[in-house]
PDB file of C-alpha atoms in Angstrom:
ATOM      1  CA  UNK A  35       5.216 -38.971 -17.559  1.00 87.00           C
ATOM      2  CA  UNK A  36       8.406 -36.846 -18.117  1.00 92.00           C
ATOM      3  CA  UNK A  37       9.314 -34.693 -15.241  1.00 95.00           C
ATOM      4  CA  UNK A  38      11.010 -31.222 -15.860  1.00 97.00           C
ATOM      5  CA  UNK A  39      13.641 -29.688 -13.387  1.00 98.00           C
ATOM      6  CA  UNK A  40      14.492 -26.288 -14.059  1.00 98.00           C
ATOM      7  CA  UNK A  41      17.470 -24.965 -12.554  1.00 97.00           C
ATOM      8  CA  UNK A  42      18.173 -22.543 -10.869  1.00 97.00           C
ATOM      9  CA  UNK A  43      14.966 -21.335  -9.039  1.00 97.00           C
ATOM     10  CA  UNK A  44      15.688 -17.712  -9.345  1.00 98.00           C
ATOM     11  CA  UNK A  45      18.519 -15.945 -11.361  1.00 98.00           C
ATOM     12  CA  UNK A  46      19.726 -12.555  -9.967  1.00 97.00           C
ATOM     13  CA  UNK A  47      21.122 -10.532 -12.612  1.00 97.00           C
ATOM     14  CA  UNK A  48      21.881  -6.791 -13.869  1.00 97.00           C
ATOM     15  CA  UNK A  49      20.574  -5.360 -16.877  1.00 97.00           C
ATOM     16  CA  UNK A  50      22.674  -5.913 -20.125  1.00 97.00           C
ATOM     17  CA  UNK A  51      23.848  -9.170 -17.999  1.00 97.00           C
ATOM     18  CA  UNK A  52      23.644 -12.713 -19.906  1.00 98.00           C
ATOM     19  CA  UNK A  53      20.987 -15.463 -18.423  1.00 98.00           C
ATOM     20  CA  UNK A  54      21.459 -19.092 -18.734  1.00 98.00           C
ATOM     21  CA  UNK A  55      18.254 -20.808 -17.823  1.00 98.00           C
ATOM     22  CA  UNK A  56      18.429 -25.075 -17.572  1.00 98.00           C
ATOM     23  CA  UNK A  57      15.709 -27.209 -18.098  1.00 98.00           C
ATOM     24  CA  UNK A  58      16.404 -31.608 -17.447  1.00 97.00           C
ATOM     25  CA  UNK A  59      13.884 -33.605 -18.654  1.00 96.00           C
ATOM     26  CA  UNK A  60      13.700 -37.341 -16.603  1.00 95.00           C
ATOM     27  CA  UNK A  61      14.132 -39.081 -19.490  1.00 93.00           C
ATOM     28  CA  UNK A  62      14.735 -38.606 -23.761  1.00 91.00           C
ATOM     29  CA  UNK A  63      12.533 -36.224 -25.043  1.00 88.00           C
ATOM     30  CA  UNK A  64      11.200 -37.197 -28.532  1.00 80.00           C
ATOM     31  CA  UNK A  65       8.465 -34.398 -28.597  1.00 78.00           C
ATOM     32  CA  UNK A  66       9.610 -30.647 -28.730  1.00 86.00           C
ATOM     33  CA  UNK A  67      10.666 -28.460 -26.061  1.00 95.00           C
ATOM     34  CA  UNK A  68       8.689 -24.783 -25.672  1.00 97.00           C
ATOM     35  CA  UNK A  69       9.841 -22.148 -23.201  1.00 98.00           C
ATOM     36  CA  UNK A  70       7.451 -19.164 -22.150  1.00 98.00           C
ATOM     37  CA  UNK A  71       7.548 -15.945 -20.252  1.00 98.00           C
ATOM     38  CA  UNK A  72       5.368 -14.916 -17.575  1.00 98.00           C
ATOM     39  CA  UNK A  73       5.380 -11.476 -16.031  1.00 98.00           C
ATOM     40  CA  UNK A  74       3.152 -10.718 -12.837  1.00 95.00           C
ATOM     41  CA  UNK A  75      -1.022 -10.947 -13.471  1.00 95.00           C
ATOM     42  CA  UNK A  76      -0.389 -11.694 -17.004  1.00 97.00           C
ATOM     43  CA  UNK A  77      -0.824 -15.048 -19.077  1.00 98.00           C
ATOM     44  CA  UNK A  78       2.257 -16.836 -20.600  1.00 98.00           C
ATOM     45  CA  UNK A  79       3.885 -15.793 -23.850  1.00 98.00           C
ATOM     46  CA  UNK A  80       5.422 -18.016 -26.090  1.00 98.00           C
ATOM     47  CA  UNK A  81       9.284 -17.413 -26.732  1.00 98.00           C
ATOM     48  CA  UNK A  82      10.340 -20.555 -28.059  1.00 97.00           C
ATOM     49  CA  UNK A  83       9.022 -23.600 -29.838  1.00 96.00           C
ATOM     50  CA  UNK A  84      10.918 -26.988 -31.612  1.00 94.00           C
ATOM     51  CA  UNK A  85      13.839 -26.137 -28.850  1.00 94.00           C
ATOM     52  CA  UNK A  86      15.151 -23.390 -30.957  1.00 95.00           C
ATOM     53  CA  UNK A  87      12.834 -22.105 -32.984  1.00 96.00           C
ATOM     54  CA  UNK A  88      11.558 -17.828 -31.664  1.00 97.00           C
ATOM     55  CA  UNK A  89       7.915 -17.324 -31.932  1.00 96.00           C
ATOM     56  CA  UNK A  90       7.023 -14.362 -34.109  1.00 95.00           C
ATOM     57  CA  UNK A  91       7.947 -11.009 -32.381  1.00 96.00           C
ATOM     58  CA  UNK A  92      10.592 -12.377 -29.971  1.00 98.00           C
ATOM     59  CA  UNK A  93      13.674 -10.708 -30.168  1.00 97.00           C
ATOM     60  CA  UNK A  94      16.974 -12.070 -31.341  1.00 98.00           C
ATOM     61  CA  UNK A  95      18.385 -12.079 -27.745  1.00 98.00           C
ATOM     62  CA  UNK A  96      16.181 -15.158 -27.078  1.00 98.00           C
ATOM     63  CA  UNK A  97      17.947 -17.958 -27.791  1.00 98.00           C
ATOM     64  CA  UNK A  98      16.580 -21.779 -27.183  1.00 97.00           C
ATOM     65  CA  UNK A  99      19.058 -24.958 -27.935  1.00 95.00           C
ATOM     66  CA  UNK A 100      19.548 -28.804 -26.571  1.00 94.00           C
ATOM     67  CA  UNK A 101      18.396 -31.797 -27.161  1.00 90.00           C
ATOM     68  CA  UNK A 102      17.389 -35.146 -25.124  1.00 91.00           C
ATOM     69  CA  UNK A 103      17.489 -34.126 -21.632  1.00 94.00           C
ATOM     70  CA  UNK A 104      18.954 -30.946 -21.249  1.00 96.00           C
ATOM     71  CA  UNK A 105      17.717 -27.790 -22.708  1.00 97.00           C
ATOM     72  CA  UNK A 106      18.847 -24.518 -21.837  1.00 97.00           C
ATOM     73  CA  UNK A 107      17.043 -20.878 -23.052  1.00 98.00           C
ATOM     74  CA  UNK A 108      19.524 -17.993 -23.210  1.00 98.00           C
ATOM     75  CA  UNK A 109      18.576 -14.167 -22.545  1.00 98.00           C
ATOM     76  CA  UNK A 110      21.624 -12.260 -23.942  1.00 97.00           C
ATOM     77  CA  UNK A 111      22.014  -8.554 -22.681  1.00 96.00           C
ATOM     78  CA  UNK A 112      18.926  -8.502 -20.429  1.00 97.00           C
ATOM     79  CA  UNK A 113      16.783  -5.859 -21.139  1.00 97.00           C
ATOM     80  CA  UNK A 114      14.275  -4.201 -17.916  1.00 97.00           C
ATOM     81  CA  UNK A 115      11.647  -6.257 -19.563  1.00 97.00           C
ATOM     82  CA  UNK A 116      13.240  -9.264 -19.474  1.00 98.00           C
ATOM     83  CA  UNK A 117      12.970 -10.072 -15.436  1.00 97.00           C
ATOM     84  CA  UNK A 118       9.970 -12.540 -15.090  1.00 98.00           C
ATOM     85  CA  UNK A 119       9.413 -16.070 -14.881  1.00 98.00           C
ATOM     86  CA  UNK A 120      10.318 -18.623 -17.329  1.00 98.00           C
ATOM     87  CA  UNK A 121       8.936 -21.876 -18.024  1.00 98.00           C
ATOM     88  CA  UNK A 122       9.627 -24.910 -19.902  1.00 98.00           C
ATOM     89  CA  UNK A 123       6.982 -27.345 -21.669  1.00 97.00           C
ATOM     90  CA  UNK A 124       6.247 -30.358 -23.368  1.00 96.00           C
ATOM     91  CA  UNK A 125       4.192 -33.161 -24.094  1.00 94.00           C
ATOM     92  CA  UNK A 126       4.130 -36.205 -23.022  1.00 91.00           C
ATOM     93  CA  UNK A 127       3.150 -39.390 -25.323  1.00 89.00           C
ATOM     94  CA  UNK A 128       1.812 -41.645 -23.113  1.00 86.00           C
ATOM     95  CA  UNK A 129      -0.174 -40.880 -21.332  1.00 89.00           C
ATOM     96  CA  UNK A 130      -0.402 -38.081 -23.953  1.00 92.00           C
ATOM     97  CA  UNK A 131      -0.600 -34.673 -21.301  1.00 94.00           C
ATOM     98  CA  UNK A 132       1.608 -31.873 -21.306  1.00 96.00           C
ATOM     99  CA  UNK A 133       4.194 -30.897 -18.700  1.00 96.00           C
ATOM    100  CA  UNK A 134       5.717 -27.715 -17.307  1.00 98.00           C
ATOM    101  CA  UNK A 135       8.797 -27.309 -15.562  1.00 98.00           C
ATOM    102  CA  UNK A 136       8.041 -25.696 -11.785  1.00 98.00           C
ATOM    103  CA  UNK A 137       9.744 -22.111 -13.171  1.00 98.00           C
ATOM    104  CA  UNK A 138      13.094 -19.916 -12.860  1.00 98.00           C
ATOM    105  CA  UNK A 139      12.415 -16.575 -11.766  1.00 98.00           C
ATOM    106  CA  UNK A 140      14.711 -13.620 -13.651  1.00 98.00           C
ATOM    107  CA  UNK A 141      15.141 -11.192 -11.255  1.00 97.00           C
ATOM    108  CA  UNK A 142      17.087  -7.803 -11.036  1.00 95.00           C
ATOM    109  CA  UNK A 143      20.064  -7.833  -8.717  1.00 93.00           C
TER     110      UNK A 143
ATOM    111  CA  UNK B 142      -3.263 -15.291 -34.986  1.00 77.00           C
ATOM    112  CA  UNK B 143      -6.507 -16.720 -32.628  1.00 86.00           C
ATOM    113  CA  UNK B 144      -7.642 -14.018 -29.806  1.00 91.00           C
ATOM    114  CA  UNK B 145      -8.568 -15.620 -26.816  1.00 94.00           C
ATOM    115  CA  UNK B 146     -11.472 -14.034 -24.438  1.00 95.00           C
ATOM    116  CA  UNK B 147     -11.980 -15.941 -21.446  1.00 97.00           C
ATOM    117  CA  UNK B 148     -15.348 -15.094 -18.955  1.00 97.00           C
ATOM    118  CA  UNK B 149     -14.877 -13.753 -15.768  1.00 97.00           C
ATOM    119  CA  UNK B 150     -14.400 -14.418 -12.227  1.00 98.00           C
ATOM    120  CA  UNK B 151     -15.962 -16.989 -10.373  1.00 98.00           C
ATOM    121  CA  UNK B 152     -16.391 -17.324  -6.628  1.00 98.00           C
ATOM    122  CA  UNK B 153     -17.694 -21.002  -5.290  1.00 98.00           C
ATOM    123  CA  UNK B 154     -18.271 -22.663  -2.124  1.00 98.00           C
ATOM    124  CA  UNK B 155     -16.194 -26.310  -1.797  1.00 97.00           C
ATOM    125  CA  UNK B 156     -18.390 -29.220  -3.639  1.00 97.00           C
ATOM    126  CA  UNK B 157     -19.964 -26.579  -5.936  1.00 98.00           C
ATOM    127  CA  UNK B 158     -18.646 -27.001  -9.733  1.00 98.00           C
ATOM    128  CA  UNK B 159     -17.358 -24.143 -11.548  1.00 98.00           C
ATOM    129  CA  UNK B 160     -17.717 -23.135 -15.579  1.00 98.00           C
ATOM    130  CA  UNK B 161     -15.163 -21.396 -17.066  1.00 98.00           C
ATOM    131  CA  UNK B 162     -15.820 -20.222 -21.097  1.00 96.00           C
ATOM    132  CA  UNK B 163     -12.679 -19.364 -23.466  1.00 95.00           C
ATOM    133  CA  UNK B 164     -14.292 -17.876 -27.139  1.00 92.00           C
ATOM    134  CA  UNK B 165     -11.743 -17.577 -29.913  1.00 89.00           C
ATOM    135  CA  UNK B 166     -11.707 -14.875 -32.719  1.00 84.00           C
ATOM    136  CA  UNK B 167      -9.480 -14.102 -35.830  1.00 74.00           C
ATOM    137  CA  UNK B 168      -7.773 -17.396 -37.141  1.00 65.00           C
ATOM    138  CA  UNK B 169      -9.506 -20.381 -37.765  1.00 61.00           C
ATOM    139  CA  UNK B 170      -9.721 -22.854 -35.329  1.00 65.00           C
ATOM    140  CA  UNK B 171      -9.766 -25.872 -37.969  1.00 67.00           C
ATOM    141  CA  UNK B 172      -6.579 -26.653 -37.532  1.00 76.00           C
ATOM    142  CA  UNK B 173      -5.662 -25.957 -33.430  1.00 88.00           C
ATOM    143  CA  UNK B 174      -6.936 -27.202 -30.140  1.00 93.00           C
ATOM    144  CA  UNK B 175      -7.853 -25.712 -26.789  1.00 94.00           C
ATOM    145  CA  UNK B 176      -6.469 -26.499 -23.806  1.00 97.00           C
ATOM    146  CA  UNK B 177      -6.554 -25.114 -20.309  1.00 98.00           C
ATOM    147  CA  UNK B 178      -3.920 -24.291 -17.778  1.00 98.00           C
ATOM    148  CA  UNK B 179      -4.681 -23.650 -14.034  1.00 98.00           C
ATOM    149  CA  UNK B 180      -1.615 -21.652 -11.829  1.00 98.00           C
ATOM    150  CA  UNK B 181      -2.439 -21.837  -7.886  1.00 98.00           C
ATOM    151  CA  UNK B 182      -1.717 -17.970  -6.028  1.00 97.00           C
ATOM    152  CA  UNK B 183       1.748 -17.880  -6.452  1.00 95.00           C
ATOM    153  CA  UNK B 184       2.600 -21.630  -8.094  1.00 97.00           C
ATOM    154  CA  UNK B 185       3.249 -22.500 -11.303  1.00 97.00           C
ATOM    155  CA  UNK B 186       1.693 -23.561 -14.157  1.00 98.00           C
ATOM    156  CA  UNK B 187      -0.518 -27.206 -14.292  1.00 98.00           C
ATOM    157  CA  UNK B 188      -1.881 -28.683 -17.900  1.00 98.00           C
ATOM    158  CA  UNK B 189      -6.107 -29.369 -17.082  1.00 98.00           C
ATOM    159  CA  UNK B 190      -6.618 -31.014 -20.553  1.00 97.00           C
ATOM    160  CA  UNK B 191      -7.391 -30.277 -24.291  1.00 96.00           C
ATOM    161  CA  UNK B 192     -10.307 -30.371 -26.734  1.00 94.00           C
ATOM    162  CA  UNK B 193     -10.853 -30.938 -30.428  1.00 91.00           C
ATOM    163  CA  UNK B 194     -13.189 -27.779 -31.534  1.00 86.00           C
ATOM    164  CA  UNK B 195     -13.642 -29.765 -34.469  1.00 85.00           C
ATOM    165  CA  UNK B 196     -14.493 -33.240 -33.221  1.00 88.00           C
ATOM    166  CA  UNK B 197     -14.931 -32.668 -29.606  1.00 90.00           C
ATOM    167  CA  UNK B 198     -12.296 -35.439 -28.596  1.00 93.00           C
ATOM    168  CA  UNK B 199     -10.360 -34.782 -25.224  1.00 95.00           C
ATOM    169  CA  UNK B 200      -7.600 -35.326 -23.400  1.00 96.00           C
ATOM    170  CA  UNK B 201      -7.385 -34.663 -19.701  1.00 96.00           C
ATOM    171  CA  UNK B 202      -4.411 -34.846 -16.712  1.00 95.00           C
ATOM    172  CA  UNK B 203      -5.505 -37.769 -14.931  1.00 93.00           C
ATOM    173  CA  UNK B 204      -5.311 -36.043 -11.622  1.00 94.00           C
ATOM    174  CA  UNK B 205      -8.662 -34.576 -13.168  1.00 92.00           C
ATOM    175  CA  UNK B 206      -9.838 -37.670 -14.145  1.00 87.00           C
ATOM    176  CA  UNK B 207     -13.701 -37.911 -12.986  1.00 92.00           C
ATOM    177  CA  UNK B 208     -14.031 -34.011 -12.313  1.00 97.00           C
ATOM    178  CA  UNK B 209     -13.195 -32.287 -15.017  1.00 97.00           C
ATOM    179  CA  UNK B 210     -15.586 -31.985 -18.448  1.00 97.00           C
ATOM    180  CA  UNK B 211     -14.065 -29.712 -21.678  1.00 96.00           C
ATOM    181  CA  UNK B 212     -16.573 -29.208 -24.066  1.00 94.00           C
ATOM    182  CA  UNK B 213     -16.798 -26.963 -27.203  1.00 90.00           C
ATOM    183  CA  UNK B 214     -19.607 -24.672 -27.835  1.00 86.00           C
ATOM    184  CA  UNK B 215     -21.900 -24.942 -30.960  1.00 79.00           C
ATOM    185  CA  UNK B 216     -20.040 -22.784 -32.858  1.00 77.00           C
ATOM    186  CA  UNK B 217     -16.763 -25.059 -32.139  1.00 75.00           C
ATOM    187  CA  UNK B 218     -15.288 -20.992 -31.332  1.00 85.00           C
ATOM    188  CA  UNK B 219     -15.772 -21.755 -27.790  1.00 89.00           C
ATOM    189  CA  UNK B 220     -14.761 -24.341 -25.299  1.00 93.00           C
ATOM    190  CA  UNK B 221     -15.785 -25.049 -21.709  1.00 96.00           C
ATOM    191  CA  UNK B 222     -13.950 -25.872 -19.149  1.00 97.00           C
ATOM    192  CA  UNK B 223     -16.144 -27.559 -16.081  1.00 98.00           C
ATOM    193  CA  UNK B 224     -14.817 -28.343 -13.218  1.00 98.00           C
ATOM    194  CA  UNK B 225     -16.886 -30.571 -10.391  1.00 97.00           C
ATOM    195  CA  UNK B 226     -16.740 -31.173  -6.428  1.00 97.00           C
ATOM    196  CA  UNK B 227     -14.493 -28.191  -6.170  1.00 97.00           C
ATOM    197  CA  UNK B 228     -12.488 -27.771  -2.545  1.00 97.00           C
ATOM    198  CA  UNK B 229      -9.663 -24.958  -2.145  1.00 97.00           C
ATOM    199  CA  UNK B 230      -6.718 -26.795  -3.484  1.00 97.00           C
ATOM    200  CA  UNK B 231      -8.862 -25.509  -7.246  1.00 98.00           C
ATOM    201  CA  UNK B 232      -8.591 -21.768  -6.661  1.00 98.00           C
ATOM    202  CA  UNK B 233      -6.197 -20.323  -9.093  1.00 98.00           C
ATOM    203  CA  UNK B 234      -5.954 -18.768 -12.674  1.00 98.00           C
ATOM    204  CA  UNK B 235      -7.423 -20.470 -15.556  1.00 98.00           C
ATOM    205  CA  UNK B 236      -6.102 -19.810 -18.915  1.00 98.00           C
ATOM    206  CA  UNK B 237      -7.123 -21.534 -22.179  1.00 97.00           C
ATOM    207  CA  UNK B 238      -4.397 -21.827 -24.820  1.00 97.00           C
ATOM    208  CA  UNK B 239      -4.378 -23.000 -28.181  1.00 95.00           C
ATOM    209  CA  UNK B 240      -2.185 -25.329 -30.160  1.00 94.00           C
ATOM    210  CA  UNK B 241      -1.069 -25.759 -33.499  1.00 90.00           C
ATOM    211  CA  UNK B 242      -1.831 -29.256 -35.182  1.00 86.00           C
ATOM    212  CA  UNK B 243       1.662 -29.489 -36.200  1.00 85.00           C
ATOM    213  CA  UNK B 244       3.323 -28.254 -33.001  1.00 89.00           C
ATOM    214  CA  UNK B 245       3.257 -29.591 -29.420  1.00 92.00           C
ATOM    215  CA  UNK B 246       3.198 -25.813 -28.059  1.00 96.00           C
ATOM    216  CA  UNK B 247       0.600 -23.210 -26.707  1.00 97.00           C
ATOM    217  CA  UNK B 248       0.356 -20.090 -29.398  1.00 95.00           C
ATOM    218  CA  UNK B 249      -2.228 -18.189 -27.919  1.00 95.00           C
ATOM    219  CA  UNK B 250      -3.288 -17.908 -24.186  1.00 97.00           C
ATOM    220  CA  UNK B 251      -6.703 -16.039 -23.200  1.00 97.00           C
ATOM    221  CA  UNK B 252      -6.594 -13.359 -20.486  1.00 98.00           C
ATOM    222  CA  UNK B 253      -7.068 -15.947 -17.562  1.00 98.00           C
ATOM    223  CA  UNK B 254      -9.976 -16.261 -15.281  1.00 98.00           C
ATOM    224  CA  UNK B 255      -9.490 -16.313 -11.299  1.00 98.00           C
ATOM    225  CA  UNK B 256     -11.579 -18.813  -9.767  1.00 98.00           C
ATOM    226  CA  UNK B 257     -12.207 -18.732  -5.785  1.00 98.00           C
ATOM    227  CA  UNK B 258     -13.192 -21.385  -3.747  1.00 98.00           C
ATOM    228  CA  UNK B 259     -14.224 -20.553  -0.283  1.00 96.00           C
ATOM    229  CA  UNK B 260     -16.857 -21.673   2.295  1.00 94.00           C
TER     230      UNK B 260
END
């Protein structure tokens, strides 16, 4: 089963600040990469699917890209809403599961 | 878009099993799946397993293997999620989720229902 590090474990940032979020699979990933937000007692929300791809209603300043092992989501000019928790997904072929990454937290500096 | 409505809190003693129901409106479900999703108080997020609405075929983490049953209603708008000999390590959120045949991502999540275990 492919393991997912995300990195860092919490980002500190200012509004209308840019955030880099990293996500290393343990080995090649042939499925697709998904990245969600979580904010405090809610569930997830899909941001981004296929790596790069926004899921409708997420606003341009998401921004998903990489490939084999390293993914990365970018938040450009952080907005209030914007500080929450991030995760990274995908799924695994054999055994066939699903696997998150353990989380970066977005937080306001 | 499928609306997800999951039923509500459940408080168990350890060894007790636990039922959790997720019932899906608006889209068809002919073409997704239903997993669930478990977060421990203040963890993050752990894959349960997935069901087939349509032919009831599941998949499940094999840390679950032996205690956990996912079964669809008779409607195939609902799934169960049932988990057995339950000890505190199982308290958490429970979300069901659905995915897209053609994707390998979770569209829609349902509200989440807290489950307690305590003696």
């Amino acid at each position: 089963e492919i393991v997912l590090t995300q990195s860092p474990a919490t980002l500190s940032l200012s509004p209308g600040d840019t955030a880099t979020l990293s996500c290393r699979a343990s080995q090649n990933v042939t499925r697709f990469l998904a990245w969600y937000q979580q904010k405090p007692a809610q569930a997830p929300r899909l941001l981004i699917y296929d790596a790069s791809n926004r899921a409708a209603g997420i606003p341009a300043r998401f921004n998903g890209s990489g490939s084999a092992t390293d993914f990365t989501l970018t938040i450009s000019s952080l907005e209030p809403e914007d500080f929450a928790l991030y995760y990274c997904q995908l799924r695994n072929d054999w055994p066939v599961s699903w696997t998150f990454g353990q989380g970066t937290k977005v937080e306001i500096k | 878009q499928v609306h997800l409505v999951q039923s509500g809190a459940e408080v168990k003693k350890p060894g007790a099993s636990v039922t959790v129901s997720c019932k899906a409106s608006g889209d068809s479900l002919t073409d997704s799946f239903i997993h669930w999703v478990r977060q421990a108080p203040g963890q993050g997020l752990e894959w349960v397993g997935r069901i087939n609405p349509n032919s009831g075929g599941t998949y499940y983490r094999q840390k679950f293997q032996g205690r956990v049953t996912i079964i669809r209603g008779t409607s195939s708008t609902t799934a169960y999620l049932e988990l057995s000999r339950v000890t505190s390590d199982d308290t958490g959120v429970y979300y069901c989720a659905t995915q897209q045949q053609d994707g390998d991502h979770f569209e829609d999540w349902g509200q989440g229902t807290l489950v307690t275990i305590s003696s």
